CSV table of C-alpha atoms in Angstrom, one decimal:
chain,number,residue,atom,x,y,z
A,1,MET,CA,0.0,0.1,-0.1
A,2,MET,CA,1.2,3.4,-0.7
A,3,ASP,CA,2.6,5.4,2.2
A,4,GLU,CA,-0.1,8.0,3.3
A,5,GLU,CA,2.5,10.7,3.5
A,6,PHE,CA,3.3,10.3,-0.5
A,7,MET,CA,-0.4,9.8,-2.2
A,8,PRO,CA,-0.9,12.6,-4.5
A,9,GLU,CA,-3.6,15.0,-4.1
A,10,LEU,CA,-6.2,14.2,-6.2
A,11,ILE,CA,-7.7,16.2,-8.8
A,12,PRO,CA,-11.1,17.0,-8.5
A,13,VAL,CA,-13.3,16.1,-11.9
A,14,THR,CA,-16.9,17.1,-12.7
A,15,ILE,CA,-18.8,16.1,-15.3
A,16,ILE,CA,-21.6,18.1,-16.9
A,17,THR,CA,-24.7,16.3,-18.6
A,18,GLY,CA,-27.9,17.2,-20.1
A,19,PHE,CA,-30.1,16.0,-23.2
A,20,LEU,CA,-29.4,18.4,-26.4
A,21,GLY,CA,-29.8,22.0,-26.2
A,22,SER,CA,-30.4,21.9,-22.5
A,23,GLY,CA,-27.3,24.6,-21.6
A,24,LYS,CA,-24.3,22.4,-21.3
A,25,THR,CA,-22.0,24.6,-23.1
A,26,THR,CA,-23.8,27.8,-21.6
A,27,LEU,CA,-22.7,26.8,-18.5
A,28,LEU,CA,-19.4,25.4,-18.9
A,29,LYS,CA,-18.8,28.9,-20.6
A,30,ARG,CA,-19.9,30.5,-17.8
A,31,ILE,CA,-17.8,28.3,-15.3
A,32,LEU,CA,-14.6,29.0,-17.3
A,33,GLN,CA,-15.4,32.6,-17.1
A,34,GLY,CA,-16.4,32.7,-13.4
A,35,LYS,CA,-13.6,34.1,-10.8
A,36,HIS,CA,-12.8,31.2,-9.0
A,37,GLY,CA,-9.2,31.2,-9.2
A,38,LEU,CA,-9.1,27.6,-10.6
A,39,ARG,CA,-7.1,26.4,-13.9
A,40,ILE,CA,-9.7,24.1,-15.4
A,41,ALA,CA,-8.9,21.7,-18.0
A,42,VAL,CA,-11.9,20.4,-20.2
A,43,ILE,CA,-12.8,17.1,-21.8
A,44,GLU,CA,-15.0,18.4,-24.7
A,45,ASN,CA,-17.1,15.3,-26.0
A,46,GLU,CA,-19.1,15.9,-29.2
A,47,PHE,CA,-21.3,14.0,-31.1
A,48,ALA,CA,-20.6,15.0,-34.5
A,49,LEU,CA,-16.8,14.4,-36.3
A,50,ASP,CA,-16.3,18.4,-36.6
A,51,GLY,CA,-16.5,19.7,-33.1
A,52,ILE,CA,-17.0,23.6,-32.8
A,53,ASP,CA,-17.9,24.2,-29.2
A,54,ASN,CA,-13.9,24.4,-28.2
A,55,ALA,CA,-13.9,27.3,-30.6
A,56,LEU,CA,-16.9,28.8,-28.9
A,57,LEU,CA,-15.1,27.9,-25.2
A,58,VAL,CA,-11.6,28.9,-25.6
A,59,GLN,CA,-10.8,32.4,-27.1
A,60,ASP,CA,-8.0,34.1,-25.2
A,61,SER,CA,-7.7,32.6,-22.2
A,62,GLU,CA,-4.3,30.9,-21.7
A,63,GLU,CA,-5.6,28.8,-18.5
A,64,GLN,CA,-8.4,26.9,-20.1
A,65,ILE,CA,-6.9,23.3,-21.9
A,66,VAL,CA,-9.6,21.7,-24.3
A,67,GLU,CA,-9.3,18.2,-25.3
A,68,MET,CA,-11.5,16.8,-28.1
A,69,ASN,CA,-13.1,13.5,-27.7
A,70,ASN,CA,-15.3,13.0,-30.9
A,71,GLY,CA,-18.1,10.6,-30.8
A,72,CYS,CA,-20.5,9.3,-27.7
A,73,ILE,CA,-18.5,8.6,-24.4
A,74,CYS,CA,-19.8,4.9,-23.6
A,75,CYS,CA,-18.1,2.0,-23.1
A,76,SER,CA,-16.8,1.3,-26.6
A,77,VAL,CA,-14.9,4.6,-26.5
A,78,ARG,CA,-13.9,4.8,-22.8
A,79,GLY,CA,-10.3,3.9,-23.9
A,80,ASP,CA,-10.2,7.2,-25.3
A,81,LEU,CA,-10.9,9.2,-21.9
A,82,ILE,CA,-8.7,7.1,-19.8
A,83,ARG,CA,-6.1,8.1,-22.3
A,84,ILE,CA,-6.6,11.6,-22.5
A,85,LEU,CA,-6.8,11.6,-18.4
A,86,GLY,CA,-3.5,9.8,-18.7
A,87,GLU,CA,-1.9,12.4,-21.2
A,88,LEU,CA,-3.3,15.5,-18.9
A,89,ARG,CA,-1.9,13.9,-15.6
A,90,GLN,CA,1.4,13.3,-17.8
A,91,LYS,CA,1.6,16.9,-18.8
A,92,ARG,CA,1.0,18.2,-15.4
A,93,SER,CA,3.4,16.0,-13.7
A,94,ALA,CA,6.0,17.5,-16.6
A,95,GLY,CA,5.2,21.0,-15.8
A,96,THR,CA,3.8,21.8,-19.3
A,97,LEU,CA,0.3,22.1,-18.1
A,98,ALA,CA,-1.1,23.7,-14.9
A,99,PHE,CA,-4.6,23.0,-14.1
A,100,ASP,CA,-6.4,22.3,-10.7
A,101,HIS,CA,-9.8,20.7,-11.7
A,102,VAL,CA,-10.9,18.8,-14.8
A,103,ILE,CA,-14.4,19.3,-16.3
A,104,ILE,CA,-16.1,16.9,-18.8
A,105,GLU,CA,-19.0,17.5,-20.8
A,106,THR,CA,-20.7,14.8,-22.6
A,107,THR,CA,-22.8,14.9,-25.5
A,108,GLY,CA,-26.4,15.2,-25.1
A,109,LEU,CA,-26.9,11.7,-26.6
A,110,ALA,CA,-25.1,10.1,-23.7
A,111,ALA,CA,-25.8,8.8,-20.2
A,112,PRO,CA,-23.3,9.9,-17.7
A,113,GLY,CA,-22.6,6.0,-16.0
A,114,PRO,CA,-19.9,4.6,-17.8
A,115,VAL,CA,-18.0,8.0,-17.6
A,116,ALA,CA,-18.4,7.7,-13.8
A,117,GLN,CA,-17.7,4.1,-13.4
A,118,THR,CA,-14.2,5.2,-15.0
A,119,PHE,CA,-13.1,6.8,-11.8
A,120,PHE,CA,-13.7,3.8,-9.7
A,121,ALA,CA,-13.0,0.9,-12.3
A,122,GLU,CA,-9.8,2.0,-13.8
A,123,PRO,CA,-6.7,2.0,-11.2
A,124,SER,CA,-4.7,4.5,-13.3
A,125,VAL,CA,-7.8,7.0,-13.1
A,126,SER,CA,-8.6,6.5,-9.5
A,127,ALA,CA,-5.2,6.9,-8.7
A,128,PHE,CA,-4.7,10.7,-9.4
A,129,TYR,CA,-8.3,11.7,-10.2
A,130,MET,CA,-11.6,12.0,-7.7
A,131,LEU,CA,-15.1,12.7,-9.4
A,132,ASP,CA,-16.9,15.5,-7.4
A,133,ALA,CA,-20.2,15.8,-9.2
A,134,ILE,CA,-22.4,15.1,-11.7
A,135,LEU,CA,-24.1,18.4,-12.8
A,136,THR,CA,-27.4,17.9,-15.2
A,137,VAL,CA,-28.9,20.4,-16.9
A,138,ILE,CA,-32.5,20.0,-18.1
A,139,ASP,CA,-34.2,22.3,-20.6
A,140,ALA,CA,-37.4,22.9,-18.5
A,141,ARG,CA,-39.3,23.5,-21.8
A,142,HIS,CA,-38.9,20.5,-23.5
A,143,ALA,CA,-37.7,18.1,-20.4
A,144,GLN,CA,-41.2,16.3,-20.1
A,145,GLN,CA,-40.8,15.0,-23.8
A,146,GLN,CA,-37.5,14.0,-23.7
A,147,LEU,CA,-38.0,12.2,-20.3
A,148,THR,CA,-40.7,10.3,-21.9
A,149,GLU,CA,-39.0,9.5,-25.2
A,150,HIS,CA,-35.4,8.9,-24.5
A,151,ARG,CA,-33.7,6.3,-21.9
A,152,GLU,CA,-30.6,8.5,-21.8
A,153,ALA,CA,-32.7,11.6,-20.8
A,154,GLN,CA,-33.5,9.6,-17.5
A,155,GLU,CA,-30.4,8.3,-17.0
A,156,GLN,CA,-28.9,12.0,-17.1
A,157,VAL,CA,-31.5,12.7,-14.2
A,158,GLY,CA,-30.6,9.8,-12.0
A,159,PHE,CA,-26.9,9.9,-12.0
A,160,ALA,CA,-27.3,13.9,-10.9
A,161,ASP,CA,-25.7,15.1,-7.9
A,162,ARG,CA,-27.3,18.5,-8.9
A,163,ILE,CA,-30.0,19.3,-11.2
A,164,LEU,CA,-29.9,23.0,-13.1
A,165,LEU,CA,-33.2,23.9,-14.3
A,166,SER,CA,-33.0,26.3,-17.6
A,167,LYS,CA,-35.4,28.0,-19.5
A,168,THR,CA,-37.3,28.2,-16.6
A,169,ASP,CA,-39.1,31.7,-18.2
A,170,LEU,CA,-40.5,29.6,-20.7
A,171,VAL,CA,-42.9,27.3,-18.9
A,172,SER,CA,-45.9,28.3,-16.6
A,173,LYS,CA,-45.5,27.6,-12.5
A,174,ASP,CA,-47.7,24.8,-12.9
A,175,GLU,CA,-45.6,23.1,-15.6
A,176,LEU,CA,-42.6,23.7,-13.6
A,177,ALA,CA,-43.8,22.5,-10.6
A,178,LYS,CA,-45.1,19.4,-12.2
A,179,LEU,CA,-41.7,18.9,-13.9
A,180,ARG,CA,-40.2,19.2,-10.5
A,181,GLN,CA,-42.2,16.2,-9.2
A,182,ARG,CA,-41.1,14.2,-12.1
A,183,LEU,CA,-37.4,14.7,-11.5
A,184,LEU,CA,-37.8,14.5,-8.0
A,185,ALA,CA,-39.3,10.8,-8.5
A,186,ILE,CA,-36.6,10.0,-10.9
A,187,ASN,CA,-33.7,11.1,-8.5
A,188,CYS,CA,-34.9,11.9,-5.0
A,189,ARG,CA,-31.1,13.1,-3.6
A,190,ALA,CA,-30.4,15.6,-6.4
A,191,SER,CA,-30.4,19.5,-5.2
A,192,MET,CA,-32.4,21.1,-7.7
A,193,GLN,CA,-32.2,25.0,-8.9
A,194,LYS,CA,-32.9,27.5,-11.5
A,195,VAL,CA,-30.0,28.1,-14.1
A,196,SER,CA,-30.4,31.4,-16.5
A,197,PHE,CA,-28.2,31.2,-19.4
A,198,GLY,CA,-25.2,29.4,-17.4
A,199,ASN,CA,-25.6,32.0,-14.2
A,200,VAL,CA,-25.2,29.8,-10.8
A,201,PRO,CA,-23.3,30.2,-7.7
A,202,LEU,CA,-19.7,28.3,-8.7
A,203,ARG,CA,-20.1,27.5,-5.1
A,204,ASP,CA,-22.5,25.2,-5.8
A,205,ILE,CA,-21.1,23.2,-8.6
A,206,LEU,CA,-17.6,22.9,-8.0
A,207,ASN,CA,-15.7,21.4,-5.1
A,208,ILE,CA,-18.9,20.1,-3.6
A,209,ARG,CA,-17.6,16.3,-3.3
A,210,GLY,CA,-21.1,15.1,-4.2
A,211,PHE,CA,-19.6,11.7,-5.4
A,212,ASN,CA,-17.0,11.3,-2.8
A,213,LEU,CA,-17.3,8.6,0.0
A,214,ASN,CA,-15.8,11.3,2.5
A,215,ALA,CA,-18.9,13.5,1.7
A,216,ILE,CA,-21.2,14.4,4.4
A,217,VAL,CA,-24.5,12.6,3.2
A,218,GLU,CA,-27.5,14.3,4.4
A,219,LEU,CA,-30.5,12.9,3.2
A,220,GLU,CA,-33.8,15.1,4.2
A,221,PRO,CA,-36.7,13.4,5.7
A,222,ASP,CA,-38.8,15.2,3.7
A,223,PHE,CA,-37.9,12.6,0.8
A,224,LEU,CA,-39.3,9.9,2.7
A,225,GLY,CA,-42.5,11.0,1.5
A,226,GLU,CA,-41.5,10.3,-1.7
A,227,LEU,CA,-40.9,6.3,-1.1
A,228,GLY,CA,-42.9,4.0,-3.7
A,229,HIS,CA,-44.1,7.2,-5.7
A,230,ARG,CA,-43.7,6.6,-9.3
A,231,HIS,CA,-44.4,8.3,-12.4
A,232,GLY,CA,-44.0,5.6,-15.2
A,233,ASP,CA,-40.8,6.5,-15.9
A,234,GLY,CA,-38.0,3.9,-16.6
A,235,VAL,CA,-35.7,5.5,-13.8
A,236,GLN,CA,-37.0,5.5,-10.1
A,237,SER,CA,-35.8,6.5,-6.8
A,238,PHE,CA,-36.6,5.5,-3.2
A,239,VAL,CA,-35.5,6.0,0.3
A,240,TYR,CA,-34.9,3.4,3.1
A,241,HIS,CA,-34.9,4.3,6.8
A,242,GLN,CA,-33.9,2.4,9.8
A,243,ALA,CA,-34.0,4.1,13.2
A,244,ARG,CA,-32.6,0.5,14.6
A,245,PRO,CA,-28.6,-0.4,14.7
A,246,LEU,CA,-27.6,-2.4,11.8
A,247,ASP,CA,-25.2,-5.1,11.7
A,248,LEU,CA,-22.4,-4.0,9.2
A,249,MET,CA,-21.4,-8.0,8.4
A,250,LYS,CA,-24.8,-8.4,7.1
A,251,VAL,CA,-25.6,-5.4,5.6
A,252,GLU,CA,-22.0,-5.9,3.2
A,253,ASN,CA,-23.3,-9.6,2.5
A,254,PHE,CA,-26.9,-8.4,1.7
A,255,LEU,CA,-25.5,-5.4,-0.6
A,256,ASP,CA,-23.1,-7.6,-2.5
A,257,ALA,CA,-25.8,-10.3,-3.2
A,258,ILE,CA,-27.9,-7.2,-4.4
A,259,VAL,CA,-25.2,-5.9,-6.5
A,260,GLN,CA,-24.6,-9.4,-8.3
A,261,LEU,CA,-28.4,-9.8,-9.3
A,262,PHE,CA,-29.5,-6.2,-9.9
A,263,GLY,CA,-26.0,-4.3,-10.4
A,264,THR,CA,-27.0,-3.5,-13.9
A,265,GLN,CA,-30.1,-1.6,-12.9
A,266,LEU,CA,-28.8,0.0,-10.0
A,267,MET,CA,-27.5,3.3,-11.2
A,268,ARG,CA,-26.6,5.3,-8.2
A,269,TYR,CA,-27.1,4.3,-4.3
A,270,LYS,CA,-25.8,6.0,-1.3
A,271,GLY,CA,-26.1,6.8,2.2
A,272,ILE,CA,-25.4,6.8,5.8
A,273,LEU,CA,-25.5,3.4,8.4
A,274,TYR,CA,-26.0,3.7,11.9
A,275,ILE,CA,-24.2,0.6,13.0
A,276,ALA,CA,-24.3,-1.4,16.5
A,277,GLU,CA,-21.5,-0.7,18.5
A,278,SER,CA,-19.6,1.7,16.4
A,279,PRO,CA,-19.3,5.6,17.2
A,280,CYS,CA,-19.0,6.2,13.9
A,281,ARG,CA,-21.3,6.4,10.6
A,282,ALA,CA,-20.7,4.2,7.9
A,283,VAL,CA,-20.8,5.9,4.5
A,284,PHE,CA,-21.4,3.5,1.0
A,285,GLN,CA,-21.9,4.4,-2.5
A,286,GLY,CA,-21.8,2.8,-5.6
A,287,VAL,CA,-22.3,2.9,-9.5
A,288,HIS,CA,-23.6,0.0,-11.1
A,289,MET,CA,-22.0,-2.8,-10.2
A,290,LEU,CA,-19.2,-1.3,-8.0
A,291,MET,CA,-19.7,-0.3,-4.3
A,292,GLY,CA,-17.5,1.0,-1.5
A,293,SER,CA,-17.8,1.8,2.0
A,294,GLU,CA,-16.0,3.1,4.8
A,295,LEU,CA,-16.0,4.5,8.3
A,296,GLY,CA,-17.6,8.5,8.0
A,297,ALA,CA,-17.2,11.1,11.0
A,298,PRO,CA,-18.1,10.3,14.7
A,299,TRP,CA,-22.0,10.4,15.7
A,300,ARG,CA,-22.2,13.8,17.6
A,301,ASP,CA,-23.5,13.9,21.4
A,302,GLY,CA,-26.9,14.1,21.3
A,303,GLU,CA,-27.3,13.2,17.3
A,304,THR,CA,-30.3,11.1,16.5
A,305,ARG,CA,-28.8,7.7,14.8
A,306,ALA,CA,-30.3,6.3,11.9
A,307,SER,CA,-29.9,4.9,8.8
A,308,LYS,CA,-30.5,6.6,5.4
A,309,MET,CA,-30.2,4.8,2.1
A,310,VAL,CA,-31.4,5.8,-1.4
A,311,PHE,CA,-31.5,3.9,-4.2
A,312,ILE,CA,-31.9,4.9,-7.9
A,313,GLY,CA,-32.4,2.8,-11.0
A,314,ARG,CA,-34.3,0.8,-13.5
A,315,GLY,CA,-37.0,-2.0,-12.2
A,316,LEU,CA,-35.7,-1.2,-8.9
A,317,PRO,CA,-36.2,-4.6,-6.3
A,318,GLN,CA,-37.5,-2.5,-3.6
A,319,ASP,CA,-39.5,-5.3,-2.0
A,320,THR,CA,-36.3,-7.3,-2.0
A,321,LEU,CA,-34.1,-4.3,-0.6
A,322,ILE,CA,-36.6,-3.2,2.3
A,323,ARG,CA,-37.3,-6.6,3.3
A,324,GLY,CA,-33.5,-7.6,3.1
A,325,LEU,CA,-32.1,-4.3,5.0
A,326,ASP,CA,-35.2,-5.0,7.6
A,327,ARG,CA,-33.1,-8.3,8.4
A,328,CYS,CA,-30.0,-6.7,8.9
A,329,VAL,CA,-30.9,-5.1,11.9
A,330,ALA,CA,-28.6,-6.7,14.4
A,331,GLY,CA,-29.8,-9.2,16.3
A,332,GLU,CA,-32.1,-10.5,13.5
A,333,GLN,CA,-31.7,-13.1,11.5
A,334,ALA,CA,-29.7,-12.7,8.6
A,335,PRO,CA,-30.9,-12.0,5.1
A,336,GLU,CA,-31.5,-15.2,2.2
A,337,MET,CA,-31.0,-13.7,-1.4
A,338,GLN,CA,-33.5,-15.6,-3.8
A,339,PRO,CA,-32.6,-15.4,-7.4
A,340,THR,CA,-35.6,-13.2,-8.0
A,341,TYR,CA,-35.7,-11.5,-11.6
A,342,SER,CA,-37.5,-8.2,-12.6
A,343,ALA,CA,-39.1,-7.4,-16.0
A,344,ASP,CA,-35.5,-6.0,-17.1
A,345,THR,CA,-33.3,-8.8,-15.8
A,346,ALA,CA,-35.6,-11.9,-16.7
A,347,PRO,CA,-33.5,-14.3,-18.9
């Protein structure tokens, strides 16, 4: 194991996603022009062969570096992303490029899952980069149709740590309220705020540690009202809450089994665990088949201890998760996993 004293400081990475025309490039341009003191490297991902966004983004600044990666970022071309991140790191180490943060803008036709997985599954990436957050820009005027017709639009919402609503001036208050309700049903853990022409407080979107295991995860009690509430979208979310202490070994064994059976359906899952006889909360999160956990901050004196977990995905085995986690309470019989299949996983 690498001595902690010599471990490099991880470079934070922000992923900007959102369907075509949502305002991703406008947001990126706003970030690059912001007074944040950061030197930002940009990986611009376009579907078209000849990209033009780099010409729009970088004009007279010497601090931004734009690397083009033509085509949709997905499993088939994820090697290009790994290569570009490696080249940026080598240039940074050699002193030929200086940057503090990386932003990846995905094409509007891509789901961000494979990009996020790169930062967990590829050792050459995870040793030097930290996925800070996924920002999803939503076109309030066209989102309802896009969410209904395009699986990618749903997944962009499902993976978000922050949802930024653009073009809200083009819809009525009732339409915006219905959209918020639908987005909440898909992803109940991401905060939502309006963004006008890319203007959003930078403190709300950069260095927020929304995807990091060391981040403090606070799931609002109001989210529990969405338990089991669905709107017919392929991607749904629900929150599990347990006031009794859990047995960590039972939880790990149960979640390992869940990931093996339903990992392709689980897009994001994250939470805080109240573990029996432990002075510290345990923090866990995962992306598809990749899951990690570690001890978090100690419980404060007088603080209410409870486990809160959020699961986001397609065809979630909600009843199985609830029953299994209930049996992970300390002193209860350990859960037994049966090879149950949903419509999405049936052979």
